[in-house]
Short mmCIF file of N, CA, C and O in Angstrom, two decimals:
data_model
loop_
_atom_site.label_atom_id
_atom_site.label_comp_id
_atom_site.label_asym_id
_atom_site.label_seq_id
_atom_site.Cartn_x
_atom_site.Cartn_y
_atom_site.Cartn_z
N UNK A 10 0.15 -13.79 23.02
CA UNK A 10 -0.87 -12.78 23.22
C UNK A 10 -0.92 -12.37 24.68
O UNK A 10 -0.94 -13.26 25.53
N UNK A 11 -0.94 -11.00 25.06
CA UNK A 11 -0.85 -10.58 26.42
C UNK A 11 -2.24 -10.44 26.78
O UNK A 11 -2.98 -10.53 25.80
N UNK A 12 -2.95 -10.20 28.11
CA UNK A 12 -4.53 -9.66 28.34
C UNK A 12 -4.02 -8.42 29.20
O UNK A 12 -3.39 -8.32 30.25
N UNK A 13 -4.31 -7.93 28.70
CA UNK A 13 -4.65 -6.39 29.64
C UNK A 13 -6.13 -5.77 29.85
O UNK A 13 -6.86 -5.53 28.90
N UNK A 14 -6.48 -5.55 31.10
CA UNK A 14 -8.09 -5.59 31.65
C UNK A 14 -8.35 -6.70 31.31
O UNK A 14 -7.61 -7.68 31.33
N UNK A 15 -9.83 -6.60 30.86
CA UNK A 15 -10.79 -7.81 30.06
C UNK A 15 -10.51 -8.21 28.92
O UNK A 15 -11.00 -9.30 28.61
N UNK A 16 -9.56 -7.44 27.81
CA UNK A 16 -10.00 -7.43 26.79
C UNK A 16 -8.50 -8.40 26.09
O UNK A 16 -7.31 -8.09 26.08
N UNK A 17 -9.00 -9.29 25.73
CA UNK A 17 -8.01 -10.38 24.85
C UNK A 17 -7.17 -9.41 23.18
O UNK A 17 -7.86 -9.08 22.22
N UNK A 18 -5.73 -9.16 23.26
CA UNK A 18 -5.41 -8.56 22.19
C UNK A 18 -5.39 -9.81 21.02
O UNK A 18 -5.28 -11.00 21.29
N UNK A 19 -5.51 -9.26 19.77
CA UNK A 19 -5.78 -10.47 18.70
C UNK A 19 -4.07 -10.32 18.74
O UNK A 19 -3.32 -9.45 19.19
N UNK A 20 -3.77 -12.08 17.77
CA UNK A 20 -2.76 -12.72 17.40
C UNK A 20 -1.65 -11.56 16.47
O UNK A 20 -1.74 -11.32 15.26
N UNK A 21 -0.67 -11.01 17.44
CA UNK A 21 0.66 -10.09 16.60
C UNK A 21 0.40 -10.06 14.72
O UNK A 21 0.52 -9.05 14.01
N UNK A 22 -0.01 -11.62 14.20
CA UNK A 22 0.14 -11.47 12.90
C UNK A 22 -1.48 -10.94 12.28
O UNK A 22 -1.68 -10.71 11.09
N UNK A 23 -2.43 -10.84 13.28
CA UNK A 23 -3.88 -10.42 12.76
C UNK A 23 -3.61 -9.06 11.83
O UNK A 23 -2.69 -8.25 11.85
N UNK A 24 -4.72 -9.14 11.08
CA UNK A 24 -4.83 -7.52 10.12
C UNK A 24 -4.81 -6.57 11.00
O UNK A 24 -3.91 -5.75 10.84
N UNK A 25 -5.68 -6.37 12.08
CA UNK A 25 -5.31 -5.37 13.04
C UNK A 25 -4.24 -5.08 13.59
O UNK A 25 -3.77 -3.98 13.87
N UNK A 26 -3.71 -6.49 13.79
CA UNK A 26 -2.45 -5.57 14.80
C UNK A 26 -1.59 -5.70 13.63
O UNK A 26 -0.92 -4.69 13.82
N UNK A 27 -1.16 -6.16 12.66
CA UNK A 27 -0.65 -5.40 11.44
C UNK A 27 -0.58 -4.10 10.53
O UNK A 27 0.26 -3.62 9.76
N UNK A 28 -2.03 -3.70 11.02
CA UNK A 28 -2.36 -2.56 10.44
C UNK A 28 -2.17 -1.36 11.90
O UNK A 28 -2.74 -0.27 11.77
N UNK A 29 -1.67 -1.53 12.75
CA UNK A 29 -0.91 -0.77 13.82
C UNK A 29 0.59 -1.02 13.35
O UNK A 29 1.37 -0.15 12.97
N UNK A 30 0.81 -2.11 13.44
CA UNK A 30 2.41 -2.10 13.04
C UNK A 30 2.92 -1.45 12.05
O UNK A 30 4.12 -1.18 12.06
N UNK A 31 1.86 -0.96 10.71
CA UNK A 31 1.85 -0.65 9.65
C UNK A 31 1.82 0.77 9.93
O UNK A 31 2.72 1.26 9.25
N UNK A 32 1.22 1.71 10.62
CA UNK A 32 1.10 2.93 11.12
C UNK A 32 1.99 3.06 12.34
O UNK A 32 1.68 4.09 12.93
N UNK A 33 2.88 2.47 12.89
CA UNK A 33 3.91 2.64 13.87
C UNK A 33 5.25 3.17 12.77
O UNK A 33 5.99 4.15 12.85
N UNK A 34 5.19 1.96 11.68
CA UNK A 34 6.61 2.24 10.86
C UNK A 34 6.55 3.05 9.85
O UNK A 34 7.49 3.07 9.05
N UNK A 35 5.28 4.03 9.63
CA UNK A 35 5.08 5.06 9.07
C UNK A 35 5.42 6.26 9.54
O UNK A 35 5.94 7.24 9.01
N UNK A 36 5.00 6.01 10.75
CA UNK A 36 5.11 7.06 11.81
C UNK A 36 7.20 7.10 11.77
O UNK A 36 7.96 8.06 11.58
N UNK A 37 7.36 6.26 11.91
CA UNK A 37 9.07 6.06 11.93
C UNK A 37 9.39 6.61 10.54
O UNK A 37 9.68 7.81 10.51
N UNK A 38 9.38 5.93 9.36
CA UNK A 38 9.46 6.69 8.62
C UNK A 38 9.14 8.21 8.20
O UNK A 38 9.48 8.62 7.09
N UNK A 39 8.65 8.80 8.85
CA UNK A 39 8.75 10.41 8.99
C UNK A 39 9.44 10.77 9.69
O UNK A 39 9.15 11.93 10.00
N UNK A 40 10.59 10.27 10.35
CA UNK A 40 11.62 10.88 10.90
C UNK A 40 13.04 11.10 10.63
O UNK A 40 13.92 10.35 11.08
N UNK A 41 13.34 12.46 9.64
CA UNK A 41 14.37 12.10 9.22
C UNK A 41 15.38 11.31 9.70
O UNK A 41 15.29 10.88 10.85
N UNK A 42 16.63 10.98 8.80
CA UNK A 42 18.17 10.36 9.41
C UNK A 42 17.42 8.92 9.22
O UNK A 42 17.96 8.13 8.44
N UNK A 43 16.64 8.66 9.64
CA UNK A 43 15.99 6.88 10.09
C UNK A 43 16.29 6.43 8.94
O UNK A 43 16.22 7.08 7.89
N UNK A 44 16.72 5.01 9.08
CA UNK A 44 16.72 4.13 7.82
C UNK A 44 15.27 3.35 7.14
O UNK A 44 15.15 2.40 6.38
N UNK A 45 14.25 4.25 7.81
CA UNK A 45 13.15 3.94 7.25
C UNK A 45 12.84 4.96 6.30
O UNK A 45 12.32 4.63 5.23
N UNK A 46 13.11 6.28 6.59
CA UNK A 46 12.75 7.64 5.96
C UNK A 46 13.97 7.46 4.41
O UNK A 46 13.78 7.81 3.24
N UNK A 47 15.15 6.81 5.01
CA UNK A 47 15.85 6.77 4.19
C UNK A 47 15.53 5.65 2.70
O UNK A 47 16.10 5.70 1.61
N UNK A 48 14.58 4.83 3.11
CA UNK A 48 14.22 3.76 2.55
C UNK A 48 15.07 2.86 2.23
O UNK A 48 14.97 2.41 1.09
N UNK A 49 16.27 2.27 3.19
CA UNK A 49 16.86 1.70 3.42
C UNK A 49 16.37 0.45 3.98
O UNK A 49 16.22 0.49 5.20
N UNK A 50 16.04 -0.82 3.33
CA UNK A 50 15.28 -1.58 3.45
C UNK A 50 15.85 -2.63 4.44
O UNK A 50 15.04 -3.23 5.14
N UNK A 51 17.15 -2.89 4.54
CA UNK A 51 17.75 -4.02 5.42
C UNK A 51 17.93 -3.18 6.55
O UNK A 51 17.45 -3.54 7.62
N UNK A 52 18.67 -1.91 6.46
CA UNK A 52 18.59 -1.37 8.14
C UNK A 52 17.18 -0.64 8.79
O UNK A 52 17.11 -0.06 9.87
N UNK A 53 16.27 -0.80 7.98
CA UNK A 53 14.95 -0.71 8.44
C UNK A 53 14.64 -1.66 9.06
O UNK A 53 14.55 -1.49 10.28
N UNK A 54 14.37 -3.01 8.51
CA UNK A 54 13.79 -4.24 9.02
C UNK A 54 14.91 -4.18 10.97
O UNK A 54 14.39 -4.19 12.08
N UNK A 55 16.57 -4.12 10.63
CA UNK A 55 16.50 -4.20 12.49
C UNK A 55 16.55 -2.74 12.70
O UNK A 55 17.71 -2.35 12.78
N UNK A 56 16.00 -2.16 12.78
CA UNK A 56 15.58 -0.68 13.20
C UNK A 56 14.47 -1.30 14.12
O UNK A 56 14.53 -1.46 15.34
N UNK A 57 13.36 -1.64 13.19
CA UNK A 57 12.18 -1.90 13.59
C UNK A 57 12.38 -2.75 14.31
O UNK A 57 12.22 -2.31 15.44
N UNK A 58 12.71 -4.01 14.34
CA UNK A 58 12.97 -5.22 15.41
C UNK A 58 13.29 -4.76 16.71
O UNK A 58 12.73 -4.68 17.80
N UNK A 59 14.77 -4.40 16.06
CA UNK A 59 15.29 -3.42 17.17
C UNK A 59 14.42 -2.70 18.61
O UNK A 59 14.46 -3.05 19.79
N UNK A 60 13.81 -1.82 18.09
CA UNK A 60 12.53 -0.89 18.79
C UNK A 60 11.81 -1.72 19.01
O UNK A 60 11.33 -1.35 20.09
N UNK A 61 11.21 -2.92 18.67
CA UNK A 61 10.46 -3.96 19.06
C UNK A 61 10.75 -4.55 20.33
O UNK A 61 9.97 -4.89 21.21
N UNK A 62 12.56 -4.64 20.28
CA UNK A 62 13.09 -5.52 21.60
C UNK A 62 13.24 -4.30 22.69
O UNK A 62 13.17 -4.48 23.90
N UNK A 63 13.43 -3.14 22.11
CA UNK A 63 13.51 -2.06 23.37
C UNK A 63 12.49 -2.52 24.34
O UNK A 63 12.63 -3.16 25.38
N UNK A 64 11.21 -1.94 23.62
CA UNK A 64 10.10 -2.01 24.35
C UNK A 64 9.68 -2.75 25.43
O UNK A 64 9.13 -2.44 26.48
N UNK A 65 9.97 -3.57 25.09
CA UNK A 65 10.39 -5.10 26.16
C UNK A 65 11.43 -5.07 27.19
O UNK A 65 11.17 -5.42 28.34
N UNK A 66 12.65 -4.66 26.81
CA UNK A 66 13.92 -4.40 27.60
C UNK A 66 13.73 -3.38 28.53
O UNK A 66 14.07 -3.67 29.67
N UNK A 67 13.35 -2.49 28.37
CA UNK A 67 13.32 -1.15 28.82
C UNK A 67 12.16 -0.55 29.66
O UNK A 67 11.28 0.24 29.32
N UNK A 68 12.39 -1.10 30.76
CA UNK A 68 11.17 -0.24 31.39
C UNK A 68 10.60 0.88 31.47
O UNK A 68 9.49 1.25 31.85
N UNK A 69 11.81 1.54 30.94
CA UNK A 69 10.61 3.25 30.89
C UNK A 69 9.69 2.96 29.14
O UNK A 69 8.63 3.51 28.85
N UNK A 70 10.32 2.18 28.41
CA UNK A 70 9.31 1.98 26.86
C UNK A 70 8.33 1.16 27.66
O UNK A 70 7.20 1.61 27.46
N UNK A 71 8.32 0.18 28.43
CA UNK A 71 7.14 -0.65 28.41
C UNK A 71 6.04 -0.26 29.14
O UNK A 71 4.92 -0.78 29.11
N UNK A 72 6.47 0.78 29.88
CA UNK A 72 5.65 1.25 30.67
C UNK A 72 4.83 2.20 29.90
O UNK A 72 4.02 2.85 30.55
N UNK A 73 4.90 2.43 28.32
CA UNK A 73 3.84 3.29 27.57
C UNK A 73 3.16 2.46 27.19
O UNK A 73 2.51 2.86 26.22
N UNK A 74 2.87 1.14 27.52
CA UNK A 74 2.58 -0.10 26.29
C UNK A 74 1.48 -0.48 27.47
O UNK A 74 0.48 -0.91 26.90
N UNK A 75 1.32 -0.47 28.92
CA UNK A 75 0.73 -0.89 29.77
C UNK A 75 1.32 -1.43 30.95
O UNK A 75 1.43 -1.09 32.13
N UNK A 76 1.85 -2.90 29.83
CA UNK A 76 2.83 -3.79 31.09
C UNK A 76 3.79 -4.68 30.55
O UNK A 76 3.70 -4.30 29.38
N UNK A 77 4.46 -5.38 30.53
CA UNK A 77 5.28 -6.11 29.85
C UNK A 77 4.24 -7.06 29.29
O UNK A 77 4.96 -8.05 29.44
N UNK A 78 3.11 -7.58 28.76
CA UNK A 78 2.50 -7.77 27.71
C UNK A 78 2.11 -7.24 26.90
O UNK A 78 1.90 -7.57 25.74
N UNK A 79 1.94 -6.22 27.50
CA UNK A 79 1.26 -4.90 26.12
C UNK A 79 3.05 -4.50 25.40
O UNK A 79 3.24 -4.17 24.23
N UNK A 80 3.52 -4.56 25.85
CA UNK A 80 5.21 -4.35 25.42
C UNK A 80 5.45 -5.32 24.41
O UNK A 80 5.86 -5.06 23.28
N UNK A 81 5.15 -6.61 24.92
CA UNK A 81 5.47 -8.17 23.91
C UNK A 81 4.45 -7.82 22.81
O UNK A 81 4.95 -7.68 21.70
N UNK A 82 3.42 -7.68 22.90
CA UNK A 82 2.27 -7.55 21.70
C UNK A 82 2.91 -6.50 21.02
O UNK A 82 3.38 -6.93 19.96
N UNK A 83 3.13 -5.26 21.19
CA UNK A 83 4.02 -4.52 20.28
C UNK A 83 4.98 -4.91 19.36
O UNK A 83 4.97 -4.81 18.13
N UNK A 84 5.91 -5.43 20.20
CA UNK A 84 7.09 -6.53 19.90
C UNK A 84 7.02 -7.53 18.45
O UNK A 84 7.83 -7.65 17.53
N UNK A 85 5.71 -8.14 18.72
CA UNK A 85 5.89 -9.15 18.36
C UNK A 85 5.12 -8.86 17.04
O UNK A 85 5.50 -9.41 16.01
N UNK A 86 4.04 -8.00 17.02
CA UNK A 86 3.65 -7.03 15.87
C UNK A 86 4.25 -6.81 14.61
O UNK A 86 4.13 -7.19 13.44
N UNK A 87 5.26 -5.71 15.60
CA UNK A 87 6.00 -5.24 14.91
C UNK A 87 7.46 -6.15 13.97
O UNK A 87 8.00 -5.88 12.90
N UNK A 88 7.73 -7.48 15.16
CA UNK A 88 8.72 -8.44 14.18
C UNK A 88 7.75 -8.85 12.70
O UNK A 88 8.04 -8.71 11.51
N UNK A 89 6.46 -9.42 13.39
CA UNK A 89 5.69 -10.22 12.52
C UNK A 89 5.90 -9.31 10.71
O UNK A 89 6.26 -9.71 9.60
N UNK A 90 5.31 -7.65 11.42
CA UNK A 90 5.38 -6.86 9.93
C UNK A 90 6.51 -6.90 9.08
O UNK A 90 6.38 -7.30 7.92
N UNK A 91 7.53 -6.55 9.51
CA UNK A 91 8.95 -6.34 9.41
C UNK A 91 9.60 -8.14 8.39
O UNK A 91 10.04 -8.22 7.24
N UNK A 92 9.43 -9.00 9.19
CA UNK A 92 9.28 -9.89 8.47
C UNK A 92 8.32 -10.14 7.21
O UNK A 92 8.53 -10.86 6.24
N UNK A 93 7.66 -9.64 7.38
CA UNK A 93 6.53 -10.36 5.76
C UNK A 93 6.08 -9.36 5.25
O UNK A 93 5.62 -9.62 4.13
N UNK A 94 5.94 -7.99 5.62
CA UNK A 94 5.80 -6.93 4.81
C UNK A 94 6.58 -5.80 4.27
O UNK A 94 6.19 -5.07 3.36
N UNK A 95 7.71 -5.70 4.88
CA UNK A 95 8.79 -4.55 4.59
C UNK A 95 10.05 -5.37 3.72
O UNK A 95 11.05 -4.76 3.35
#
């Protein structure tokens, strides 16, 4: 779990931040070509991972996230969903 300001983000696998992860890979899935739009279920899951580890790697992605915790909380979100819901 990262802190950014005051405010403690809940645990990657919480309903909340599931239910962001859940509206991130929706959002992906509306983009054609994607193997999410495609409903391609195994190259979805590292699609998503994938974009999970960018965020982290990549300083110009993490820098939309806050800081490299707000990057990991994305991250780790998004593995958590990908694993147990897709």
């Amino acid at each position: 779990m990262g802190r950014r300001g005051a405010r403690r983000d809940p645990p990657p696998a919480s309903e909340e931040a599931q239910a962001l992860a859940a509206r991130h890979v929706r959002w992906l899935s509306r983009i054609p070509g994607t193997p999410t739009a495609e409903g391609d279920r195994e190259r979805s899951l590292a699609m998503v991972e994938g974009m999970g580890d960018m965020y982290v790697d990549d300083p110009r992605f993490t820098g939309l996230y806050g800081d490299a915790a707000g990057a990991a909380f994305v991250r780790d979100a998004l593995q958590a969903y990908a694993r147990t819901r897709m």
